[in-house]
XYZ file of C-alpha atoms in Angstrom:
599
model
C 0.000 0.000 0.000
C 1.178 3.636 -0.765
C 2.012 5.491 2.596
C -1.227 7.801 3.904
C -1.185 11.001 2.599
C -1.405 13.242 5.546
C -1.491 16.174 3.376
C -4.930 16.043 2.764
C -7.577 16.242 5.458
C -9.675 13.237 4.087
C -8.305 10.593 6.283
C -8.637 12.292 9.534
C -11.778 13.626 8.771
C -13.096 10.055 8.351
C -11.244 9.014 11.537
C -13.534 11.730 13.330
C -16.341 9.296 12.346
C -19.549 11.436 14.547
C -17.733 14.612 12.139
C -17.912 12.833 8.713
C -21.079 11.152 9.256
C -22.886 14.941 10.128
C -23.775 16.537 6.582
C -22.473 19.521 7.965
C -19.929 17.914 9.333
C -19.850 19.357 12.898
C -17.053 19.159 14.816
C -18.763 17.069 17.487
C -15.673 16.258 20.263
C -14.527 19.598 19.972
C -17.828 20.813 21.387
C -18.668 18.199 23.656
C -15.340 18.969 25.618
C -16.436 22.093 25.680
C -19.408 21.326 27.311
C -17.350 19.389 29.713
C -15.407 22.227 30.833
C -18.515 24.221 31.414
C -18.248 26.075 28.226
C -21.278 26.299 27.106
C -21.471 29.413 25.205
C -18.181 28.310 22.836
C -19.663 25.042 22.233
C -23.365 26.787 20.906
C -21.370 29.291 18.843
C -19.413 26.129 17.162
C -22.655 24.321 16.542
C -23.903 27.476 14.998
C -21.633 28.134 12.719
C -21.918 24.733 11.698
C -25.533 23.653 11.609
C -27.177 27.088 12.230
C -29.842 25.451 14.649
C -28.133 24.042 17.592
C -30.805 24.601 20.414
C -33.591 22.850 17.160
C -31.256 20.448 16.062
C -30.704 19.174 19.724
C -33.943 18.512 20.166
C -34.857 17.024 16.684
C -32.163 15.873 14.457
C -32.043 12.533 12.816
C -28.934 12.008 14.536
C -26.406 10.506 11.838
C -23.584 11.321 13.806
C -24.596 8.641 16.811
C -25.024 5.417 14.904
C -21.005 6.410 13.657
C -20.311 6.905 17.355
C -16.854 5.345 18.248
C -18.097 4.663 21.489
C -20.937 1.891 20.087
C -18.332 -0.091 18.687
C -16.563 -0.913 22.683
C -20.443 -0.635 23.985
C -24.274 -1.129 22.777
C -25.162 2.833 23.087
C -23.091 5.730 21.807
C -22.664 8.790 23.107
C -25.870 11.302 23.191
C -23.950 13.652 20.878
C -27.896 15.347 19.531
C -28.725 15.868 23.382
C -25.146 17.490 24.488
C -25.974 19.851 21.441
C -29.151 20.739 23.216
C -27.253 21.611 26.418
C -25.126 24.268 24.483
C -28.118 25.600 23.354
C -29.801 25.392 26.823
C -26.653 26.986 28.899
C -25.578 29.535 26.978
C -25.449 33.190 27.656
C -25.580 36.214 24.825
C -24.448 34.933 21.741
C -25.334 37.901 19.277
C -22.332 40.232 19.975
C -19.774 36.875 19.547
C -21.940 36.590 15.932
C -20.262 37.998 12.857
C -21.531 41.247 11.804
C -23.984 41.472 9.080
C -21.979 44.180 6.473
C -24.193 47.850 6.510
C -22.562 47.970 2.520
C -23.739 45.376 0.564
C -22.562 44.208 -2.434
C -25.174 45.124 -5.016
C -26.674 41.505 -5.723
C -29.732 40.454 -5.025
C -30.895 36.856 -3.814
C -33.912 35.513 -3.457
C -34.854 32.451 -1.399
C -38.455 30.046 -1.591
C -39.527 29.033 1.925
C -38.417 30.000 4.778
C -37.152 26.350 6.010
C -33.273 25.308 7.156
C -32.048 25.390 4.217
C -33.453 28.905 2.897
C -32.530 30.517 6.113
C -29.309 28.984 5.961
C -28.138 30.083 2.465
C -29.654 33.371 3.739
C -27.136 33.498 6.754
C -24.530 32.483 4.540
C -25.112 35.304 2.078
C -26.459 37.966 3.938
C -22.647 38.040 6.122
C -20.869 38.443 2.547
C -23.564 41.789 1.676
C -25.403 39.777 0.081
C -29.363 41.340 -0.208
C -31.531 38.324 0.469
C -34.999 38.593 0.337
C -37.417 34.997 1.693
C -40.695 34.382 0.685
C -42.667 31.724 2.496
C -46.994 31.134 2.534
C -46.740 30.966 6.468
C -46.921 34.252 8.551
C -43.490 33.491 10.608
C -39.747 31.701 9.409
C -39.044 28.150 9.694
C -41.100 25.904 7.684
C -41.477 23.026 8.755
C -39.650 22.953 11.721
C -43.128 24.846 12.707
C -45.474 23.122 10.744
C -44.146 19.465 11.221
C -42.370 19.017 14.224
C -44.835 19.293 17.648
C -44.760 21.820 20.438
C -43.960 18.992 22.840
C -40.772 18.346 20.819
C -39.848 21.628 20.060
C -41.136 24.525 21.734
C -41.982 27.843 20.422
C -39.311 29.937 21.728
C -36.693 27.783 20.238
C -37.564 28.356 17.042
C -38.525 32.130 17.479
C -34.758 32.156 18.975
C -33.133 30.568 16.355
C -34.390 32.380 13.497
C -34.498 35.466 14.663
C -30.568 35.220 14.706
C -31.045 35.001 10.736
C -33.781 37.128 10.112
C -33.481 40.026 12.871
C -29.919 41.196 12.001
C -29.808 42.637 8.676
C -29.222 41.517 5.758
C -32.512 39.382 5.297
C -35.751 40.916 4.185
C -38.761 38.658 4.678
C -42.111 38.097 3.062
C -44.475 35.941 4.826
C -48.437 35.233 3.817
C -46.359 35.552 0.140
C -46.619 32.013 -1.702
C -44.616 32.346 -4.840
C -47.110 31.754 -7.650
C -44.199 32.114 -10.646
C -40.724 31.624 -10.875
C -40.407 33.194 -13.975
C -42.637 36.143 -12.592
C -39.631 36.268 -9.565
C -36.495 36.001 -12.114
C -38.041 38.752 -13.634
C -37.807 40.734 -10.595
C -34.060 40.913 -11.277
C -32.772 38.586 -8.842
C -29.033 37.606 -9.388
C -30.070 34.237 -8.106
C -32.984 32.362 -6.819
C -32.424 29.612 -4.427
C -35.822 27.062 -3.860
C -35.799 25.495 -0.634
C -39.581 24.698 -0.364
C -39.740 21.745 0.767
C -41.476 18.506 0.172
C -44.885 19.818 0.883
C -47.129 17.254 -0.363
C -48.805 14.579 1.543
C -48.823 11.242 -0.484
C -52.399 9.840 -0.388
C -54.652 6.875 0.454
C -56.186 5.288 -2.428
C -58.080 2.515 -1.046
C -62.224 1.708 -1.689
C -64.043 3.484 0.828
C -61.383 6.610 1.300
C -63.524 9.520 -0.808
C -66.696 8.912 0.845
C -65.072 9.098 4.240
C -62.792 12.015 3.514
C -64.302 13.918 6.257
C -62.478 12.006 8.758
C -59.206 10.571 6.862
C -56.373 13.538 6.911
C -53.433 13.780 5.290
C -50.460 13.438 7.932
C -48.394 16.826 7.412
C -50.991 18.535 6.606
C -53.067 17.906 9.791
C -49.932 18.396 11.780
C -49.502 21.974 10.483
C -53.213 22.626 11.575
C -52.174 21.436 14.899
C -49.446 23.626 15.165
C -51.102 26.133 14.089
C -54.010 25.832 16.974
C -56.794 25.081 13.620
C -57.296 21.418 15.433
C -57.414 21.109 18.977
C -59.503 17.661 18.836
C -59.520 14.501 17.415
C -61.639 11.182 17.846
C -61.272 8.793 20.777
C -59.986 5.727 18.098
C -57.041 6.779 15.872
C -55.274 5.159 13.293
C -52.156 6.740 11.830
C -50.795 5.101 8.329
C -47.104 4.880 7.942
C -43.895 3.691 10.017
C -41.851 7.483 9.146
C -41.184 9.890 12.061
C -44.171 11.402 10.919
C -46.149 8.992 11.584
C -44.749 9.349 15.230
C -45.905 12.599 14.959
C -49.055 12.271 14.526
C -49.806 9.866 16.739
C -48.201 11.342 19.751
C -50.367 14.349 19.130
C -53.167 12.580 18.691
C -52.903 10.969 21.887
C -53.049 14.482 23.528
C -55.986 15.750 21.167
C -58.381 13.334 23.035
C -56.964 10.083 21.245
C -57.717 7.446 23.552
C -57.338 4.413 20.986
C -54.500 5.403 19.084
C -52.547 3.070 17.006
C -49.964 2.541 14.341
C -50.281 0.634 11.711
C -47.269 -0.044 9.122
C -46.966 -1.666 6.075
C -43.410 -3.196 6.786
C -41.647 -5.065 9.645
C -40.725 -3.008 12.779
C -37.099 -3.087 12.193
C -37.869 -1.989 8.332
C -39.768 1.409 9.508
C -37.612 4.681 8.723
C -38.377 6.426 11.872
C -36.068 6.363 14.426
C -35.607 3.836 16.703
C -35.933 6.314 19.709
C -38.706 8.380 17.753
C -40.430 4.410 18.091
C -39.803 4.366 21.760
C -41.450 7.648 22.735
C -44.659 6.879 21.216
C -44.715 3.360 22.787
C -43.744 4.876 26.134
C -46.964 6.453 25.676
C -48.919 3.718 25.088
C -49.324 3.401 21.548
C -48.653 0.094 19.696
C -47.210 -0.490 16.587
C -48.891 -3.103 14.457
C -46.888 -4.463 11.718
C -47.560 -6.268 8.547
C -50.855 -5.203 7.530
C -51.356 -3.254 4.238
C -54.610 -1.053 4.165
C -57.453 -2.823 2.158
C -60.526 -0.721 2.720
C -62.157 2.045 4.505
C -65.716 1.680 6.350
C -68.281 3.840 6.766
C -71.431 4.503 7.484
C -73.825 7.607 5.976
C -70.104 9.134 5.022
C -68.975 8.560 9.125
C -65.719 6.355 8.957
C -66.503 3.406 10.974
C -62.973 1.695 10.724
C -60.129 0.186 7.904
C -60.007 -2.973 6.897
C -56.164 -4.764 6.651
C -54.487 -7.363 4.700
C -51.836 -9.654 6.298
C -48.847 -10.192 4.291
C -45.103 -11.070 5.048
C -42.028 -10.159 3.900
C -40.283 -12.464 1.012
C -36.598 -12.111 -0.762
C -35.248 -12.796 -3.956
C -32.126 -13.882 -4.941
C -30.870 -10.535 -4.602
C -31.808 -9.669 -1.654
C -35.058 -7.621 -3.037
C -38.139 -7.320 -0.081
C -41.513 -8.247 -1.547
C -44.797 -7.928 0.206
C -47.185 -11.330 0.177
C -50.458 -12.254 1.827
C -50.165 -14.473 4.465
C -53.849 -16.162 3.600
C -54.772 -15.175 6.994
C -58.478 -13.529 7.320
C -58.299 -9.585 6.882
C -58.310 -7.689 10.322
C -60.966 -5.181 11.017
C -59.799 -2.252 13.044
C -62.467 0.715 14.241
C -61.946 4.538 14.422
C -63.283 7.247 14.833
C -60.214 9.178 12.183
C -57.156 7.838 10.476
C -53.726 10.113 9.733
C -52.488 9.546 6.511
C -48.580 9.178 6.891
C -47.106 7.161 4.492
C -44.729 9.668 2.431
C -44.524 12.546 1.385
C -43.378 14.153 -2.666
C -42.396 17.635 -3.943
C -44.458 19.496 -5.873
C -43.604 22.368 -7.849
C -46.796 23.690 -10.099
C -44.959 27.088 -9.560
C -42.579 26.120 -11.917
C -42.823 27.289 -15.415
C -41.821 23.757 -17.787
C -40.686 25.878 -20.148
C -38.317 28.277 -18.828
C -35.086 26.130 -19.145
C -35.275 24.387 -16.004
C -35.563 20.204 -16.277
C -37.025 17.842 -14.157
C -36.579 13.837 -13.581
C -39.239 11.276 -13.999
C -39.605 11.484 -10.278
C -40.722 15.066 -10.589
C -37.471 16.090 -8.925
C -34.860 18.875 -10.317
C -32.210 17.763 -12.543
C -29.175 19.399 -10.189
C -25.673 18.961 -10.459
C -25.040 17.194 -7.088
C -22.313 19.370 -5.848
C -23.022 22.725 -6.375
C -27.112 22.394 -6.354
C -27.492 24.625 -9.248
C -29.974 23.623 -11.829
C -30.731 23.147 -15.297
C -31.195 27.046 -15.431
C -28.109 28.346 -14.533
C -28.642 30.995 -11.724
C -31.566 28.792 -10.010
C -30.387 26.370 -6.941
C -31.909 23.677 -5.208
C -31.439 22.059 -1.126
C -33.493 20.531 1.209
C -36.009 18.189 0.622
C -36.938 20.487 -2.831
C -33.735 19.087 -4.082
C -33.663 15.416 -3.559
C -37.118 14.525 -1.689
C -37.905 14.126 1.839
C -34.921 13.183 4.516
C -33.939 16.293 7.596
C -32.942 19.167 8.729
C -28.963 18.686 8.885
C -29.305 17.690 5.448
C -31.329 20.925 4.506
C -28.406 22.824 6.148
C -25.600 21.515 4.296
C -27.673 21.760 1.606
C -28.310 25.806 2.796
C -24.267 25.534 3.242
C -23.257 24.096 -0.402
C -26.135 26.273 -2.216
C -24.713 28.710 -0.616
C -20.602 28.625 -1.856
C -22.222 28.236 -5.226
C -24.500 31.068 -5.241
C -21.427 33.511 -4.253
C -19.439 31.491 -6.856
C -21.790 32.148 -9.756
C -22.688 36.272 -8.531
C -19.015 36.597 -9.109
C -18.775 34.768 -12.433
C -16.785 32.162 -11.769
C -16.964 28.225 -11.993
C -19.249 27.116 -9.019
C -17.524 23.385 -9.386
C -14.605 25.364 -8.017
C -15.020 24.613 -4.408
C -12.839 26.628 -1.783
C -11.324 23.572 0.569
C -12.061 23.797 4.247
C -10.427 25.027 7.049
C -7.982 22.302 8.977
C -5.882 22.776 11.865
C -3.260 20.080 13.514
C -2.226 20.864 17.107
C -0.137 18.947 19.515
C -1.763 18.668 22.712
C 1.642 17.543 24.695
C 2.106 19.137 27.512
C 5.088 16.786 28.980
C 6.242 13.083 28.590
C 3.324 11.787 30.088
C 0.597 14.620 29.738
C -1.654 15.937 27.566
C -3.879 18.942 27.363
C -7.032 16.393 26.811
C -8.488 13.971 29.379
C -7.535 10.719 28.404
C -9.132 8.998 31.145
C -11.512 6.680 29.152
C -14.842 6.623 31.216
C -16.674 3.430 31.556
C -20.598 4.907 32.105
C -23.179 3.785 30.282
C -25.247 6.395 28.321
C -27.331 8.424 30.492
C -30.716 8.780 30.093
C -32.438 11.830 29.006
C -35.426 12.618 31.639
C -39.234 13.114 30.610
C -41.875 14.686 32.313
C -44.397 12.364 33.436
C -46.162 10.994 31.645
C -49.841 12.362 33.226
C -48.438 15.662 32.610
C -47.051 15.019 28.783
C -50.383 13.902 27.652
C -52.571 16.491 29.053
C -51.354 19.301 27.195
C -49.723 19.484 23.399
C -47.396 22.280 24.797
C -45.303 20.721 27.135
C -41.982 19.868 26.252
C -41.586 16.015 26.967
C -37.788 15.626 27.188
C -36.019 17.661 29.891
C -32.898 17.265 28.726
C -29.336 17.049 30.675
C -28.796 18.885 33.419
C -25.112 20.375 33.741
C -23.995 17.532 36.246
C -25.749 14.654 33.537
C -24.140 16.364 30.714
C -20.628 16.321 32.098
C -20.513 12.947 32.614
C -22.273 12.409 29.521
C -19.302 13.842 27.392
C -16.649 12.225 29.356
C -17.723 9.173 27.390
C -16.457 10.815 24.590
C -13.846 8.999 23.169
C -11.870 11.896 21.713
C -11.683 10.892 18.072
C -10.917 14.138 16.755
C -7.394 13.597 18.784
C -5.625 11.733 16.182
C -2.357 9.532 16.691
C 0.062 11.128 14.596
C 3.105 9.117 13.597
C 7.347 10.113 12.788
C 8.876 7.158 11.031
C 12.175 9.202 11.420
C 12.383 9.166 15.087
C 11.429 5.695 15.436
C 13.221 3.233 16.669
C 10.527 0.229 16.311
C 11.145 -1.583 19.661
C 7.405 -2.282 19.379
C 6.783 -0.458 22.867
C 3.357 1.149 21.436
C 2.547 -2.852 19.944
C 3.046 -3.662 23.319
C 1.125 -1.394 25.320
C -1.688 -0.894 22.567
C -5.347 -1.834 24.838
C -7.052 -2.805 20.795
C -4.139 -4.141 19.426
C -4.575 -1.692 16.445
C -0.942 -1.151 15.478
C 1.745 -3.301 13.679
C 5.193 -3.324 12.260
C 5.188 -5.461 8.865
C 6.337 -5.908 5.743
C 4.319 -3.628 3.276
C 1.578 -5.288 0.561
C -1.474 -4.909 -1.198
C -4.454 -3.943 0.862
C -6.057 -7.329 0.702
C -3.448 -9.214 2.054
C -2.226 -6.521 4.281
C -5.415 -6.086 6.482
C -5.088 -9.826 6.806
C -1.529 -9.718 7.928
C -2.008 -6.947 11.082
C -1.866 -8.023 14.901
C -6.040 -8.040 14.874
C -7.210 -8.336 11.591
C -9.103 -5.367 10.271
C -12.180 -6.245 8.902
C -13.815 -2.734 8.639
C -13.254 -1.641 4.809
C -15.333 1.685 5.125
C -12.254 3.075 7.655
C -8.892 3.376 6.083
C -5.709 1.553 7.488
C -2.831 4.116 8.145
C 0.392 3.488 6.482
C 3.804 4.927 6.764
C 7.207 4.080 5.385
C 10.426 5.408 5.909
C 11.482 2.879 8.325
C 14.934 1.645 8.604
C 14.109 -2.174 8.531
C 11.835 -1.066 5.547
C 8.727 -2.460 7.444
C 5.717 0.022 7.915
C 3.981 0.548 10.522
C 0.610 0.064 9.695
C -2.525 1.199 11.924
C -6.005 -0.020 12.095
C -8.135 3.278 12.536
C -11.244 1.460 13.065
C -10.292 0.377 16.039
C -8.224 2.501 17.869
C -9.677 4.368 21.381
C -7.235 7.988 21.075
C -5.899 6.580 24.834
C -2.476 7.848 24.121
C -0.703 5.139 25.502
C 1.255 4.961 22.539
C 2.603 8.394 22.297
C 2.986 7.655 26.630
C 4.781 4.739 25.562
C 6.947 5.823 22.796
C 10.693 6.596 24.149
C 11.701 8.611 20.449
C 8.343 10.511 20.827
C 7.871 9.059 16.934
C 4.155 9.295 18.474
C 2.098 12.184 19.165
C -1.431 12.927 19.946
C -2.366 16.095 17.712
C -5.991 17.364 17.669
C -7.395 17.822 14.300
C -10.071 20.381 13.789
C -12.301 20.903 10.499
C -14.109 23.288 9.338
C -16.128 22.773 6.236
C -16.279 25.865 3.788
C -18.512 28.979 4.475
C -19.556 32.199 2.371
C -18.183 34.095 4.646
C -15.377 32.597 6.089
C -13.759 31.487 2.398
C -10.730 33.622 2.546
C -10.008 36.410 0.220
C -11.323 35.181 -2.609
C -14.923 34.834 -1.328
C -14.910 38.145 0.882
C -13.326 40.663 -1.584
C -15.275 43.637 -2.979
């Protein structure tokens, strides 16, 4: 194998694994010990330069970074990197002076952004600190899209959102239009725009199409839809018997609201196997802790009703089957159908873009799939000056995607006002720092913890359910969230390696707890990972290689496995070891250097 090229930031990114699983990749141990030193007001400004909605995104992200975790490789949970997030958010003091300034001379372009969701308001942040004039248009009377419409009070409250936006859209720079749906986008390009970025969403509701649904429409709602009329106080009561449709986290949505609308019988009822279901597995757990069940396997065959009441659904039993390659198919079972009454059903089983706003013939192209033919780096369109993110660009999936969509939409847009190649991405910023402080000390805790993860507490439960408002989790207090982030593993730490000053008297082979690292004779990949002191079996993590030995060995090091304890570096009497903390920074607008902020 060819010696790891250190050079580049690419291997210890993916080392970082929480960091390079994030979209936006946040640099999650950085913050976390930040939090563990008490903090708090660093770690939210880190987070917000990052993903723009730290106090929102600790309460409701999707939470890539966690199933990445080092630590749920040693143990079965990993750390609760989404709720340390929240306590940033939840400790901090004024943030808006430590907040770069929003430039009183702008630049003379205009921007204009659809919906007012994550990703909009992120490009807008983005823009607006270059001088950038961005004006937002959204149908709803406030900012945030659907981190209002979709996501319940009792998950995210009010003020959190109010907060968090208002850092975007109260400091210059931004001029807003809400109750303004944008009926034309050729009308808006004519406005003179320099660019128009369309981050609208997925805002359609897939529907039911079943015998029985149209003459009991009065009582069968469309899942996103319903849950905007909810948030919006239009529904404050539903039936005693629910049935929500679909396995999604909207699904969990709905049902958990339903349950405090009056929703007495609520129940979930999936088309798939448990483990198949795209919400997540904690997003699962909450609505069982309240009492709803799950009920898997049964495919929607009918609707009843009665004088146009719905009565109940009838369901299908079928079972999962594979084919040689591994492709799911849904089969009856032969079992009688199952007969379920209710009083309403929530209709939650996808949702699609839709863009009737759209002229078809003003140079912009679309897939079969109704989706935007984009160029999947730099999210411009067919139509040169028009950009796509969030779930407008590539369907439905979450927030941290929509913001390093907002992020990436954002590079391009400046790229393109200034006339030059958007493809032409600026590289981000990377730092490498030593953290010796002696032989045997380092200016990190090393001191692997062995807790458990700590569980986030709830309000009861008799409390929860009696009003829509109140916020369910409680999140960390500051003595739960420092011990919390001393289960951080310190990834981000990264053991860096001097084949010049080593001596190879295989101390760190020795004193190595994972037995990661091994002094060999070089070879092809294959046979190499075959050849180390544990075998490493993990493809998706690189092995690190270096040469320049004087037996002509390499030392080669399994980075899937390693724990960042030091005791190599400790160990090492040449110091050919040393722990050096690498920090990344993806690429901002406004933090791109001279190219990006001169005039």
């Amino acid at each position: 194998m060819r010696p790891t090229d250190l050079t580049t930031p690419t291997h210890f990114h993916k080392v970082v694994d929480c960091q390079w699983a994030c979209p936006a990749h946040t640099p999650v141990p950085e913050y976390i010990r930040l939090i563990a030193a008490g903090r708090y007001t660093d770690a939210y400004m880190i987070n917000w330069h990052s993903n723009v909605f730290p106090g929102i995104l600790g309460r409701t992200c999707d939470r890539p970074c966690e199933p990445a975790c080092r630590r749920g490789r040693v143990e079965e949970e990993p750390v609760a990197i989404c709720r340390l997030k929240r306590v940033a958010a939840d400790n901090k003091e004024e943030v808006l002076s430590r907040m770069p300034p929003v430039p009183a001379l702008k630049n003379g372009k205009r921007i204009a952004c659809v919906g007012a969701g994550p990703a909009s308001l992120t490009v807008a942040r983005d823009l607006a600190l270059l001088g950038y004039e961005v004006h937002v248009y959204d149908a709803e009377a406030r900012g945030g899209g659907f981190m209002w419409t979709q996501i319940p009070r009792f998950r995210l409250p009010e003020s959190v959102i109010e907060e968090e936006v208002g850092y975007i859209t109260g400091r210059g720079g931004v001029v807003t239009h809400y109750n303004h749906r944008v009926q034309s986008l050729k009308a808006l390009l004519d406005e003179g725009f320099d660019a128009v970025f369309v981050g609208c969403g997925a805002p359609r509701g897939r529907e039911l199409d079943v015998p029985g649904r149209q003459e009991a429409a009065a009582n069968i709602h469309i899942g996103i839809e319903w849950l905007a009329k909810v948030s919006f106080g239009h529904v404050e009561r539903v039936g005693k018997r629910v049935i929500v449709l679909g396995g999604g986290n909207t699904a969990m949505d709905c049902c958990r609201s339903a349950r405090r609308l009056g929703g007495e019988d609520v129940k979930v009822i999936v088309r798939s196997g448990f483990e198949e279901m795209k919400a997540s597995p904690w997003e699962k757990e909450d609505a069982m802790r309240e009492g709803i069940p799950i009920l898997n396997y049964l495919v929607p065959k009918r609707v009843l009703h009665e004088n146009g009441r719905l009565t109940g659904m009838v369901f299908e039993k079928v079972k999962a089957e594979y084919d040689a390659k591994g492709r799911r198919n849904l089969v009856p079972t032969g079992e009688p159908d199952v007969t379920y009454d209710c009083d309403d059903v929530l209709v939650a089983i996808g949702q699609e873009n839709a863009f009737p706003w759209i002229e078809r013939d003003i140079g912009l192209e679309f897939d079969r799939w109704g989706l935007p033919k984009l160029d999947p780096v730099t999210l411009q369109s067919t139509l040169p000056n028009v950009f796509f993110g969030g779930d407008a660009a590539f369907g439905p999936k979450n927030i941290i995607w929509a913001v390093a969509h907002g992020h990436e939409a954002a590079v391009s847009i400046d790229l393109h006002c200034r006339g030059e190649d958007a493809r032409d991405r600026p590289d981000p910023h990377v730092r490498m720092a030593s953290q010796k402080m002696g032989i045997h000390e380092w200016s990190y805790d090393n001191d692997v913890s062995i807790d458990l993860r700590y569980k986030v507490p709830h309000v009861e439960e008799r409390l929860a359910l009696r009003d829509i408002r109140v916020e369910v989790e409680l999140g960390y207090d500051r003595e739960l969230a420092y011990k919390e982030a001393q289960r951080c593993l310190n990834c981000d730490v990264q053991t860096v390696f001097n084949a010049k000053l080593c001596i190879e008297c295989d101390g760190c082979v020795d004193i190595c707890p994972t037995d990661c690292i091994t002094f060999t004779e070089n070879g092809e990949e294959d046979d190499l990972r075959t050849r180390l002191k544990a075998p490493a079996i993990n493809r998706s993590q690189d092995l690190y290689v270096a040469d320049g030995l004087k037996t002509g060995r390499v030392m080669v090091k399994d980075e899937d496995v390693c724990l960042h304890c030091g005791l190599c570096a400790e160990r090492c009497p040449t110091g050919a070891w040393d722990m050096q903390k690498f920090y990344l920074e993806t690429a901002k607008t406004y933090a791109n250097g001279a190219r990006a902020c001169r005039s």
